[in-house]
mmCIF file of C-alpha atoms and ligand atoms in Angstrom:
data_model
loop_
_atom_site.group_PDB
_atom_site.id
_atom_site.type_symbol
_atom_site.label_atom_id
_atom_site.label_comp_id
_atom_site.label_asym_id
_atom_site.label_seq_id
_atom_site.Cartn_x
_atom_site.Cartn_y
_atom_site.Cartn_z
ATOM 1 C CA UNK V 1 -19.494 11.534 -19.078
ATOM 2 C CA UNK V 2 -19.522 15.415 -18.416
ATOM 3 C CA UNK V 3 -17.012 17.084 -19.872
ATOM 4 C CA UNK V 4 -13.886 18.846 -18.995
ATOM 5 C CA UNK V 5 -10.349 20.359 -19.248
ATOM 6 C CA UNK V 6 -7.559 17.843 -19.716
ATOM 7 C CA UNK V 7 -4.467 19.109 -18.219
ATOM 8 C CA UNK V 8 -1.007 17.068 -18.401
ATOM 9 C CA UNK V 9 1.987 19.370 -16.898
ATOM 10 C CA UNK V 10 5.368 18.160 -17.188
ATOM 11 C CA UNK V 11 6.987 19.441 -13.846
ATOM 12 C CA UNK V 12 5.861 19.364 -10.542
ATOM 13 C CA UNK V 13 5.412 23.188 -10.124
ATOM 14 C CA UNK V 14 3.414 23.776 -13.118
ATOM 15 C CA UNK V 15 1.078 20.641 -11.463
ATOM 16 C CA UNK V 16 1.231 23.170 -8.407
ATOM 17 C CA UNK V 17 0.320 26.046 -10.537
ATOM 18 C CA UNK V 18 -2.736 24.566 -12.376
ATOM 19 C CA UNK V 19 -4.243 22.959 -8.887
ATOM 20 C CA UNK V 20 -3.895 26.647 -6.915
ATOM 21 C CA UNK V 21 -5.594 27.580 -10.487
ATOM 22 C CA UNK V 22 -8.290 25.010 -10.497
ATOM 23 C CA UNK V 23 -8.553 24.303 -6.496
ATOM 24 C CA UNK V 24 -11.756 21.557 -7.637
ATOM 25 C CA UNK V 25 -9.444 19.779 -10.028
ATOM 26 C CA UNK V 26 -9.320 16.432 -9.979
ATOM 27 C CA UNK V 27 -5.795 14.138 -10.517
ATOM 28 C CA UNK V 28 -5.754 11.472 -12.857
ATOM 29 C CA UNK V 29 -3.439 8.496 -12.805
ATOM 30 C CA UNK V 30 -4.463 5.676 -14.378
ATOM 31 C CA UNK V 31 -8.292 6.356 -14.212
ATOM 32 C CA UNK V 32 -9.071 2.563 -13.039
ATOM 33 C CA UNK V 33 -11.168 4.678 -10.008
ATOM 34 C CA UNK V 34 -11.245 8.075 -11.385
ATOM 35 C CA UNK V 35 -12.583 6.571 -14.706
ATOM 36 C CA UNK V 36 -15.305 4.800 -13.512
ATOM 37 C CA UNK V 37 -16.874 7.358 -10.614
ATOM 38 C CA UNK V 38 -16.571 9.737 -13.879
ATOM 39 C CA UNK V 39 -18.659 7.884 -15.880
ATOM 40 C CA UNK V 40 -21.067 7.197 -12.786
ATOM 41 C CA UNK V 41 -21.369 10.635 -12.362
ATOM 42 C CA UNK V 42 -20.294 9.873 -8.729
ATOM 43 C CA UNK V 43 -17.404 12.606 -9.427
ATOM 44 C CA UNK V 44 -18.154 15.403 -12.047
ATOM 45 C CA UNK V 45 -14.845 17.481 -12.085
ATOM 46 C CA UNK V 46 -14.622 20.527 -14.226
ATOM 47 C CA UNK V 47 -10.703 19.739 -14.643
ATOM 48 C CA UNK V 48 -8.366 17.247 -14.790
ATOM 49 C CA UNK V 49 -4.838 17.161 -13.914
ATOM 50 C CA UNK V 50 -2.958 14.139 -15.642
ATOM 51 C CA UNK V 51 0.256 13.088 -13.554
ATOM 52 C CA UNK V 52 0.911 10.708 -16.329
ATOM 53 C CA UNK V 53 3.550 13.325 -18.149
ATOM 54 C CA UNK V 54 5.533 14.549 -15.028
ATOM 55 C CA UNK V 55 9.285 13.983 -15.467
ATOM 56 C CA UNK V 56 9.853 10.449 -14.385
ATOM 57 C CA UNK V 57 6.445 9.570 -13.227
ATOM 58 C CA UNK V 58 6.883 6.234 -14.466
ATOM 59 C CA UNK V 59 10.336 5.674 -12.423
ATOM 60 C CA UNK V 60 10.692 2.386 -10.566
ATOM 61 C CA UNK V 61 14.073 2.887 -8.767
ATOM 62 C CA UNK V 62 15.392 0.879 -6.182
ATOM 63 C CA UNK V 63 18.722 2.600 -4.121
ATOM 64 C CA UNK V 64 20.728 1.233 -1.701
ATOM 65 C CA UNK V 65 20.779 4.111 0.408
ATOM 66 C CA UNK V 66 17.125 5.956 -0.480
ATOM 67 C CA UNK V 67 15.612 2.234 -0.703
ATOM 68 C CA UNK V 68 12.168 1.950 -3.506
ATOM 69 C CA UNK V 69 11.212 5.207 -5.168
ATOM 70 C CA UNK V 70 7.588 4.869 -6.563
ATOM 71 C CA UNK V 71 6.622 7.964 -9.061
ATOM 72 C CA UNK V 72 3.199 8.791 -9.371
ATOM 73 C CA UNK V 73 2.694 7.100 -12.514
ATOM 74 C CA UNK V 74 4.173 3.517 -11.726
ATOM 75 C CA UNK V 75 1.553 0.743 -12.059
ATOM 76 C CA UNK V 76 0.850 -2.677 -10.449
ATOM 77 C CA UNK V 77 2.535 -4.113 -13.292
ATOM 78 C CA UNK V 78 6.016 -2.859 -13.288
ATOM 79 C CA UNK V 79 6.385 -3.356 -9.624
ATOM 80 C CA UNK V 80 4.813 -7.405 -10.500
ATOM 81 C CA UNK V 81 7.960 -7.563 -13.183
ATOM 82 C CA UNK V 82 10.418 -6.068 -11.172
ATOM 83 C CA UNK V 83 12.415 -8.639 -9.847
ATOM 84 C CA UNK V 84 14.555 -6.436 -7.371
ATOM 85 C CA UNK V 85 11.322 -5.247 -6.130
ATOM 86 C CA UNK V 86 9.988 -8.791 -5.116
ATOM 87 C CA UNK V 87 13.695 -9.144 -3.517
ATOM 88 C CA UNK V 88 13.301 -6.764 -0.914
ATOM 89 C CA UNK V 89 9.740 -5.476 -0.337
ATOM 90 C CA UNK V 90 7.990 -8.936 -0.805
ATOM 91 C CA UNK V 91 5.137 -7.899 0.895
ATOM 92 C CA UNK V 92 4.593 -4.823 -1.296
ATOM 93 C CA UNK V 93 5.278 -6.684 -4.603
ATOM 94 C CA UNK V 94 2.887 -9.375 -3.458
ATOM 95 C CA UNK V 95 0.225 -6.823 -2.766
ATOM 96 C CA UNK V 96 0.397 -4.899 -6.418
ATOM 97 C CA UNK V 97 0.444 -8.514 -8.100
ATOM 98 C CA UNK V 98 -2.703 -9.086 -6.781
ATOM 99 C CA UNK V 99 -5.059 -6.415 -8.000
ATOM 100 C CA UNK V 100 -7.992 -6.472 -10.424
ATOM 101 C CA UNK V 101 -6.529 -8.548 -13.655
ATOM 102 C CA UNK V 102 -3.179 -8.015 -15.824
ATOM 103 C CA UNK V 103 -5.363 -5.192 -17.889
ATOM 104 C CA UNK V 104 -6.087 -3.266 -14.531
ATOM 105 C CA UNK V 105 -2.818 -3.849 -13.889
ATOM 106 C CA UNK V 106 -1.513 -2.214 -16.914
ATOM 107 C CA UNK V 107 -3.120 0.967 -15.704
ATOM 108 C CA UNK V 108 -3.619 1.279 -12.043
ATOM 109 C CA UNK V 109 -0.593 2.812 -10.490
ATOM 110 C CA UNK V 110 0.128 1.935 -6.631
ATOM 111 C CA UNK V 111 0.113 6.414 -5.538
ATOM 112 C CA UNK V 112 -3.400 6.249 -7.278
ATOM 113 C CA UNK V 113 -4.685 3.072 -5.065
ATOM 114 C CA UNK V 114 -3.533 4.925 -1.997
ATOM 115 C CA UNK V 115 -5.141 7.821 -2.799
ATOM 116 C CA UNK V 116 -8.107 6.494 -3.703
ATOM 117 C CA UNK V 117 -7.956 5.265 0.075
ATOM 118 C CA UNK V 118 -10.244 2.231 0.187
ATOM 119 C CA UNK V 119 -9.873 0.587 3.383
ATOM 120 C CA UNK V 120 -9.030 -3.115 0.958
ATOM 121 C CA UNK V 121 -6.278 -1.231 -0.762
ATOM 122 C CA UNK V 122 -4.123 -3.964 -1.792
ATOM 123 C CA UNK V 123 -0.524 -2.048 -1.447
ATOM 124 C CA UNK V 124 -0.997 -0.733 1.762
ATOM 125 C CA UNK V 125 -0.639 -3.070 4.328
ATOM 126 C CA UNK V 126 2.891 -3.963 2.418
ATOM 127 C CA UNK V 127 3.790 -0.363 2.538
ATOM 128 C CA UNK V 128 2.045 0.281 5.715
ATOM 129 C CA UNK V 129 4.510 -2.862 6.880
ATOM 130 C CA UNK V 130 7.881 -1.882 5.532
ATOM 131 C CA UNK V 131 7.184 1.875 7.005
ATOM 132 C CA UNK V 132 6.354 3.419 3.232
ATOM 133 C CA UNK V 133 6.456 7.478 3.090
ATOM 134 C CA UNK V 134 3.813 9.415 0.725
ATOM 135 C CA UNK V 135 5.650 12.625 -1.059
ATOM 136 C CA UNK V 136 3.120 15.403 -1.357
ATOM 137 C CA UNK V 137 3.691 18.650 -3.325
ATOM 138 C CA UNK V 138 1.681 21.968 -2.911
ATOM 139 C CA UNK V 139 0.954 25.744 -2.462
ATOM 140 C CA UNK V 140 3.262 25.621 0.650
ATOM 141 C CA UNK V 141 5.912 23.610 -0.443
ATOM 142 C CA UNK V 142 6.790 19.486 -0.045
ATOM 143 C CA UNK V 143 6.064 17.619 2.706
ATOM 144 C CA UNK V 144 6.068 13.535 3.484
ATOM 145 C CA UNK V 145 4.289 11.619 5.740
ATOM 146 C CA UNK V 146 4.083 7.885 6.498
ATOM 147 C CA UNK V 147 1.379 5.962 4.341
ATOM 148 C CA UNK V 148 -0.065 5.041 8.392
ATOM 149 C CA UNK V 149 -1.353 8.043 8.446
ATOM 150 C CA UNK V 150 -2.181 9.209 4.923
ATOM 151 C CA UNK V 151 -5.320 7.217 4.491
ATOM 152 C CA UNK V 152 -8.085 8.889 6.909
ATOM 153 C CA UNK V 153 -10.981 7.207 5.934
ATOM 154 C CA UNK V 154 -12.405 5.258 3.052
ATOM 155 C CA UNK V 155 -11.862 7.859 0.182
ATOM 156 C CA UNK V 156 -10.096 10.200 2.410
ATOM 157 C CA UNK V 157 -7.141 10.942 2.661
ATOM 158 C CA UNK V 158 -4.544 13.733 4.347
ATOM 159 C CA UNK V 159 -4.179 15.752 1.719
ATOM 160 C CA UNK V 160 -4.957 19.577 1.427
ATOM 161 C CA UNK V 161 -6.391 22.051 -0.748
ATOM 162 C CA UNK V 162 -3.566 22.017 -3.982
ATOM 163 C CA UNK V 163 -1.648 19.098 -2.803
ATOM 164 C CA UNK V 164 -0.941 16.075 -4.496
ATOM 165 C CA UNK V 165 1.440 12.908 -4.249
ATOM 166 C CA UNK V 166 4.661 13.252 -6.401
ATOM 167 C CA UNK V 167 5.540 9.636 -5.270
ATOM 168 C CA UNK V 168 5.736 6.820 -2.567
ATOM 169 C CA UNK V 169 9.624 6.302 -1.030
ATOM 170 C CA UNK V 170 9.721 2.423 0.593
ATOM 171 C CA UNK V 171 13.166 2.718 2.659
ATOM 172 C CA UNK V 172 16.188 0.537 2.822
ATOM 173 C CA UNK V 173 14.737 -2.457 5.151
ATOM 174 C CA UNK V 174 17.078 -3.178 8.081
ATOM 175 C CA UNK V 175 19.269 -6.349 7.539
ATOM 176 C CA UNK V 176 17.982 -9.565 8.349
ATOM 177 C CA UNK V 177 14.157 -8.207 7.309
ATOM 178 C CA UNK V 178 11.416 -10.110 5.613
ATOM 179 C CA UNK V 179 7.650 -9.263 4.786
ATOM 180 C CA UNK V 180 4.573 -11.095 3.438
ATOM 181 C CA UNK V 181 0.866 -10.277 1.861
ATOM 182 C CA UNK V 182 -1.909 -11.539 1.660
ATOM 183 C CA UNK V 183 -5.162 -11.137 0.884
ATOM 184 C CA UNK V 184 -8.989 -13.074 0.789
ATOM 185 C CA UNK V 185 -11.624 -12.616 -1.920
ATOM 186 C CA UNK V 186 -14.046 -15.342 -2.950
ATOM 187 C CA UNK V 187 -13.127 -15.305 -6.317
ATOM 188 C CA UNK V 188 -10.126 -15.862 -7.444
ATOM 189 C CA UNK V 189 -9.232 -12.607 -9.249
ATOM 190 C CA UNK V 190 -11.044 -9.265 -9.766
ATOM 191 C CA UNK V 191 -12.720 -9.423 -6.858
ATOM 192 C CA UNK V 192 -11.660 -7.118 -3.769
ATOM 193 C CA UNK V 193 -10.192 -7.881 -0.287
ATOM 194 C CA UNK V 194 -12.557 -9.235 2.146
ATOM 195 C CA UNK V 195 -9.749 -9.196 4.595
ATOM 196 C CA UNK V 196 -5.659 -8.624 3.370
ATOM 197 C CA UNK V 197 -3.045 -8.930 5.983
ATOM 198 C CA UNK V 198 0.635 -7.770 5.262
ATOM 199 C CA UNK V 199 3.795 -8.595 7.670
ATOM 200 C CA UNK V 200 7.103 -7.824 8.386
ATOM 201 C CA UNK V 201 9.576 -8.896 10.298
ATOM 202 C CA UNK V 202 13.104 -8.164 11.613
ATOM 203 C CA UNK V 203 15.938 -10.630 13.052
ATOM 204 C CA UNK V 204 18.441 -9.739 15.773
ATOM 205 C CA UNK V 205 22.004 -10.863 14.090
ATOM 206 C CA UNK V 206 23.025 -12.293 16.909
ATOM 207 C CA UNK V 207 20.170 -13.914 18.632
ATOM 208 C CA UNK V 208 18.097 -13.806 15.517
ATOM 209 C CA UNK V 209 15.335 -13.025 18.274
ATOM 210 C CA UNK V 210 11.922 -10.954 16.524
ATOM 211 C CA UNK V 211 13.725 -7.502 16.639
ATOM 212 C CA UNK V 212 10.982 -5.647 14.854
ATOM 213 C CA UNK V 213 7.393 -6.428 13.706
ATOM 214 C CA UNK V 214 4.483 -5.256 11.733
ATOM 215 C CA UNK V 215 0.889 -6.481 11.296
ATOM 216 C CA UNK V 216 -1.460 -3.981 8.599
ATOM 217 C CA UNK V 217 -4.692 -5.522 8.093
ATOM 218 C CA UNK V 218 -6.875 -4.107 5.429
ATOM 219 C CA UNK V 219 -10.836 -4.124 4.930
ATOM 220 C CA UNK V 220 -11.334 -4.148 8.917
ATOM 221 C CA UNK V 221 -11.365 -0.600 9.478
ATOM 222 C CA UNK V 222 -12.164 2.211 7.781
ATOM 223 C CA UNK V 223 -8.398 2.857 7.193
ATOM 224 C CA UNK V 224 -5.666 -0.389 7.105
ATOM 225 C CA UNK V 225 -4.653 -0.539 10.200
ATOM 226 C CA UNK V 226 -1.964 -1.965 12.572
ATOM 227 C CA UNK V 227 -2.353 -4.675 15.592
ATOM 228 C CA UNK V 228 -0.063 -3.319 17.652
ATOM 229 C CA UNK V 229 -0.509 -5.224 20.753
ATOM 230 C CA UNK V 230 0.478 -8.328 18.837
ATOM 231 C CA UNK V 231 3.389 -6.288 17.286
ATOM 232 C CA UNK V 232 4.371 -5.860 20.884
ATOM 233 C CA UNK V 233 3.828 -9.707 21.786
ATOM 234 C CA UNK V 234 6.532 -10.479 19.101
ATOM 235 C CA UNK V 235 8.862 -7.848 19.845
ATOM 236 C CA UNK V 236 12.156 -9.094 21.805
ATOM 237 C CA UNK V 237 10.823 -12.628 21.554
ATOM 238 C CA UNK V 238 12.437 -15.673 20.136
ATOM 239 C CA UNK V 239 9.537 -16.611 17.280
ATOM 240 C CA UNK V 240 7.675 -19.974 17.769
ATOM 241 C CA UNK V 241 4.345 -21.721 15.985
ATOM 242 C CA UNK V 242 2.811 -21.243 19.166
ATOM 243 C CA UNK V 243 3.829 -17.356 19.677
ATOM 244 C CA UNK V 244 2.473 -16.371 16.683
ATOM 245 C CA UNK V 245 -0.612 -17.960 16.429
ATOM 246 C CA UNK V 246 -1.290 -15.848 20.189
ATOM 247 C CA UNK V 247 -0.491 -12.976 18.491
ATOM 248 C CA UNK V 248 -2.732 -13.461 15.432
ATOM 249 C CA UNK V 249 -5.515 -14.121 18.245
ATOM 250 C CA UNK V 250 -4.621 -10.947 19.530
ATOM 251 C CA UNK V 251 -4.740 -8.964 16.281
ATOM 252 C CA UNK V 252 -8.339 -10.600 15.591
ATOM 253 C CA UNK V 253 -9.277 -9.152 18.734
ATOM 254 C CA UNK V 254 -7.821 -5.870 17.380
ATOM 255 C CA UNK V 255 -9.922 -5.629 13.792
ATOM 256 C CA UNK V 256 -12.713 -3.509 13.755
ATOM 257 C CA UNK V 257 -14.606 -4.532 11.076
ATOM 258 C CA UNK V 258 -18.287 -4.494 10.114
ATOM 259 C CA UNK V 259 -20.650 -6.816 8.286
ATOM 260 C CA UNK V 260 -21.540 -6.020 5.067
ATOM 261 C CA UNK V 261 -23.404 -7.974 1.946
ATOM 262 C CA UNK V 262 -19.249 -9.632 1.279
ATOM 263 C CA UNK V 263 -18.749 -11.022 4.795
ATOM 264 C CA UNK V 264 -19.582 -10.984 8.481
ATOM 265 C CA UNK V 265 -17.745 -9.108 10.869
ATOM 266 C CA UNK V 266 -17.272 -12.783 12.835
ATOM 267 C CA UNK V 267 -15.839 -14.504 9.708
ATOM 268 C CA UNK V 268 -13.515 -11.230 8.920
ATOM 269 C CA UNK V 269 -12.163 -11.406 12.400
ATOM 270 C CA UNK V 270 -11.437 -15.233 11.876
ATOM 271 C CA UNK V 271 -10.196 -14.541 8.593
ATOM 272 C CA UNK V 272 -7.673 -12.023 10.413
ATOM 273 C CA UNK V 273 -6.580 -14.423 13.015
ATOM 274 C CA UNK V 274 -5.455 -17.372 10.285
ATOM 275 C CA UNK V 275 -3.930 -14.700 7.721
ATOM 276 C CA UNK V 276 -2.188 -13.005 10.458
ATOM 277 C CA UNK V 277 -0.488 -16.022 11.255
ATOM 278 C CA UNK V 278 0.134 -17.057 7.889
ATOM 279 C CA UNK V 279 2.034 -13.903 7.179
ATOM 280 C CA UNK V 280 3.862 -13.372 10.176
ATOM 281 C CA UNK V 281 5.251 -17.255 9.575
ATOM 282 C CA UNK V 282 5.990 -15.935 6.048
ATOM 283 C CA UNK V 283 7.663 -12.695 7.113
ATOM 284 C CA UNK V 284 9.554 -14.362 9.120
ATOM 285 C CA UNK V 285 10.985 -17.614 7.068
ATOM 286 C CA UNK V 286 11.556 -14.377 3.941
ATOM 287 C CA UNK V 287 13.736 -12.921 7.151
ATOM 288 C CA UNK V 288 15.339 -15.889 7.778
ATOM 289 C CA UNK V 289 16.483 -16.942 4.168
ATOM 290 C CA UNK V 290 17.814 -13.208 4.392
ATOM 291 C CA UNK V 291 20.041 -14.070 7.147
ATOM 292 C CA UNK V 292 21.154 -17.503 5.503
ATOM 293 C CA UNK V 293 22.367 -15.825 2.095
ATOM 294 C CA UNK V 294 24.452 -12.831 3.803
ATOM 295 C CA UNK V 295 25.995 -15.712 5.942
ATOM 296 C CA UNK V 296 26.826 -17.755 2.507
ATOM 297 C CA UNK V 297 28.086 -14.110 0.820
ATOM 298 C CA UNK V 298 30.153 -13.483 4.382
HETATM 299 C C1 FAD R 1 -12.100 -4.015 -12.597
HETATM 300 C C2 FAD R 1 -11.355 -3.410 -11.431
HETATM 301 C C3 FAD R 1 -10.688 -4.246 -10.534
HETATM 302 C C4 FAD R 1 -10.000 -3.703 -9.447
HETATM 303 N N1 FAD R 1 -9.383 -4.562 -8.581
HETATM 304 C C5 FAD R 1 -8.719 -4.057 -7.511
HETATM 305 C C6 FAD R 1 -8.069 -4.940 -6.587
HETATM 306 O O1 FAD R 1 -8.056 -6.166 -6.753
HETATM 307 N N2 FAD R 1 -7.432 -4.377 -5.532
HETATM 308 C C7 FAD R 1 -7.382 -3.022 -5.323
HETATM 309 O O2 FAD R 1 -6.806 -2.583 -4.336
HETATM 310 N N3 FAD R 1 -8.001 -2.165 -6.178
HETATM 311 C C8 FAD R 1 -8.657 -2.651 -7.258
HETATM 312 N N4 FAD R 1 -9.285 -1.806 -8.132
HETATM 313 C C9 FAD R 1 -9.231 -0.356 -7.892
HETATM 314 C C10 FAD R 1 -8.116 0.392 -8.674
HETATM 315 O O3 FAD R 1 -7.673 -0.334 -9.790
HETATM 316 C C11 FAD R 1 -6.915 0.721 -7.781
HETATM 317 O O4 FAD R 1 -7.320 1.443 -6.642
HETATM 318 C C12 FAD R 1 -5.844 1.499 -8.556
HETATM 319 O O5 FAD R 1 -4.595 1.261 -7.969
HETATM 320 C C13 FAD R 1 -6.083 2.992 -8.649
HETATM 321 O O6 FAD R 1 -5.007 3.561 -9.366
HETATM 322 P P1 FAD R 1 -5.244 4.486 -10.656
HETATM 323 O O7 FAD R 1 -3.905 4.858 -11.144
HETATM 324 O O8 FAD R 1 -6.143 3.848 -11.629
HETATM 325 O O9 FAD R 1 -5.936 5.726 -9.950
HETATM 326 P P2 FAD R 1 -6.979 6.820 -10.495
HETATM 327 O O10 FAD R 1 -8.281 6.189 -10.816
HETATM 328 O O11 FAD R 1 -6.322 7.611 -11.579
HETATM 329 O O12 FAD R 1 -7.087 7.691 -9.194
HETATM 330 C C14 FAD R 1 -7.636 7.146 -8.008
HETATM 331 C C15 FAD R 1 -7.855 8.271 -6.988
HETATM 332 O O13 FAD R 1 -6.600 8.751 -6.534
HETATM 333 C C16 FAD R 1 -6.435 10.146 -6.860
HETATM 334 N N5 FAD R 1 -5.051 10.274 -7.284
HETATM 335 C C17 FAD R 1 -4.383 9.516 -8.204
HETATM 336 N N6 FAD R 1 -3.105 9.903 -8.289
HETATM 337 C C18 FAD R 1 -2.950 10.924 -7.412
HETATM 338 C C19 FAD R 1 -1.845 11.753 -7.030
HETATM 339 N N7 FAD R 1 -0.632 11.595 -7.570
HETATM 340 N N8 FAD R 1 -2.048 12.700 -6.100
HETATM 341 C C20 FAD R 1 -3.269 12.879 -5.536
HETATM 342 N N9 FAD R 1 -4.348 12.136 -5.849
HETATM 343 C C21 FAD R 1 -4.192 11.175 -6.770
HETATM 344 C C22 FAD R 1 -7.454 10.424 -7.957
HETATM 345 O O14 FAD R 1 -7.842 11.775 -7.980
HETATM 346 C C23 FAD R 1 -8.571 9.492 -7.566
HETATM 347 O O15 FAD R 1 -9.345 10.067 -6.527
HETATM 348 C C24 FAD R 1 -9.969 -2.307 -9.239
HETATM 349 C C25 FAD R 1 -10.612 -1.455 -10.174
HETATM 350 C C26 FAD R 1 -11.286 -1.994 -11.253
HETATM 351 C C27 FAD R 1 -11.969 -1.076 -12.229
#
């Protein structure tokens, strides 16, 4: 590996500082990507910014009123432990538990798999589902954006020159909400997404008709991406087997994906149309235990 200077601020405006400094810099979470395109001389950065020693990278903090706040050092492994975390973001938790092994896991932190922006990302279509924010910090100040719109491309992201992510902020879901992940590789474990699929949905209290819904799928577009016509085929609608497995037709018809030496395009769309309805089934029975516990606290 070439070598380099090894920087490891402690606030977020000396981070600022050192990447208006050192504009080629590269940031370093865990190094489960970084790492290895360092050693395959696929990245040869002159410097390297460590977000490992911010104040409270490592904070996992759930808020009723902020919802999940995810520094830039939290890894797959605290949000797998975190029991409050499987409580209310299901489909987020479900998503982190899944990557690489428990010694990845150890290490790879869920800003770093966003920014590394690989269209089989395993947190975003939870994020992407429960309408997850990105924090960024840089030369012109803070700014957030959703995590829809942060990833622009495999290994791109929104980012500018001197920016980086201080942390990921999940918000407070609306009552009565449920979501669901999941993912296909042919191996069991360490082995990437040949197609994930996250879900969420939201009950009306009264009619506990499909209030709100989200479908992300991942690894069928250079980006995850939303079906949104089957989003809309839900919305309003009092959920059935039948309605759902129409919409997961729909988002098949919605994927985008390519063939490649891991699986056809044809088999990626099918994959799509059964996950989708798995997970929208999912997100919906996690939304309707929801509504049967307040009733029992009520
Ligand atoms: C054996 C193995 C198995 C894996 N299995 C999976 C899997 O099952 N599913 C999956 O989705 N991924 C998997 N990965 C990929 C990787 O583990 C994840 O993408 C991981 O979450 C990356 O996080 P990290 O902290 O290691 O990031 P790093 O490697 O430290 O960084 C990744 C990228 O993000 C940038 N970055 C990191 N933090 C910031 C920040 N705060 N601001 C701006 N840019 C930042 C870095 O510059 C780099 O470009 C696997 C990797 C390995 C080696």
């Amino acid at each position: 590996m070439k070598s380099f200077d090894y920087f490891a601020p402690t606030t977020i405006r000396e981070a600022v500082d050192i990447l208006a400094k050192y504009p080629d810099a590269k940031v370093l979470a865990g190094g489960t990507d970084l790492l290895v395109h360092m050693k395959l001389r696929v990245r040869t950065p002159d410097v390297i910014l460590d977000v490992g020693r911010l104040s409270g990278a490592d904070a996992l903090t759930i808020d009723r009123k902020r919802g999940l706040t995810i520094g830039p050092a939290v890894t797959m492994r605290q949000v797998e432990l975190s029991q409050a975390a499987w409580k209310t973001y299901a489909g987020f938790a479900q998503g982190a538990s899944v990557v690489g092994s428990i010694q990845i896991r150890n290490l790879a932190t869920v800003v770093g798999n966003v920014c590394n922006a690989a269209p089989s990302a395993d947190v975003a279509p939870g994020l992407i589902a429960l309408g997850a924010k990105v924090r960024i910090a840089g030369p012109k100040g803070r700014r957030s954006m959703q995590v829809e719109n942060f990833m622009t491309g495999p290994g791109q992201t929104a980012l500018q020159q001197g920016e980086f992510v201080t942390g990921i902020q999940v918000p407070v879901p609306a009552a009565r909400t449920g979501s669901a992940f999941v993912r296909h590789t042919p191996r069991g474990a360490m082995d990437i997404a040949v197609v994930g699929v996250g879900a969420s949905v939201t009950l009306a209290a009264r009619t506990g008709a499909c209030q709100a819904a989200r479908i992300v799928m991942g690894a069928v577009a250079p980006t995850p991406i939303r079906a949104k016509k089957a989003e809309r085929m839900l919305r309003g609608q009092r959920l059935s087997e039948e309605l759902i497995a129409k919409a997961a037709e729909v988002a098949s018809g919605e994927a985008r994906p390519i063939s490649d030496v891991r699986a056809s395009a044809d088999f990626r769309r099918e994959l799509v149309r059964v996950l989708t309805k798995r997970m929208v089934t999912a997100a919906w029975e996690d939304a309707m235990s929801k509504t049967r516990s307040k009733r029992r606290a009520a």
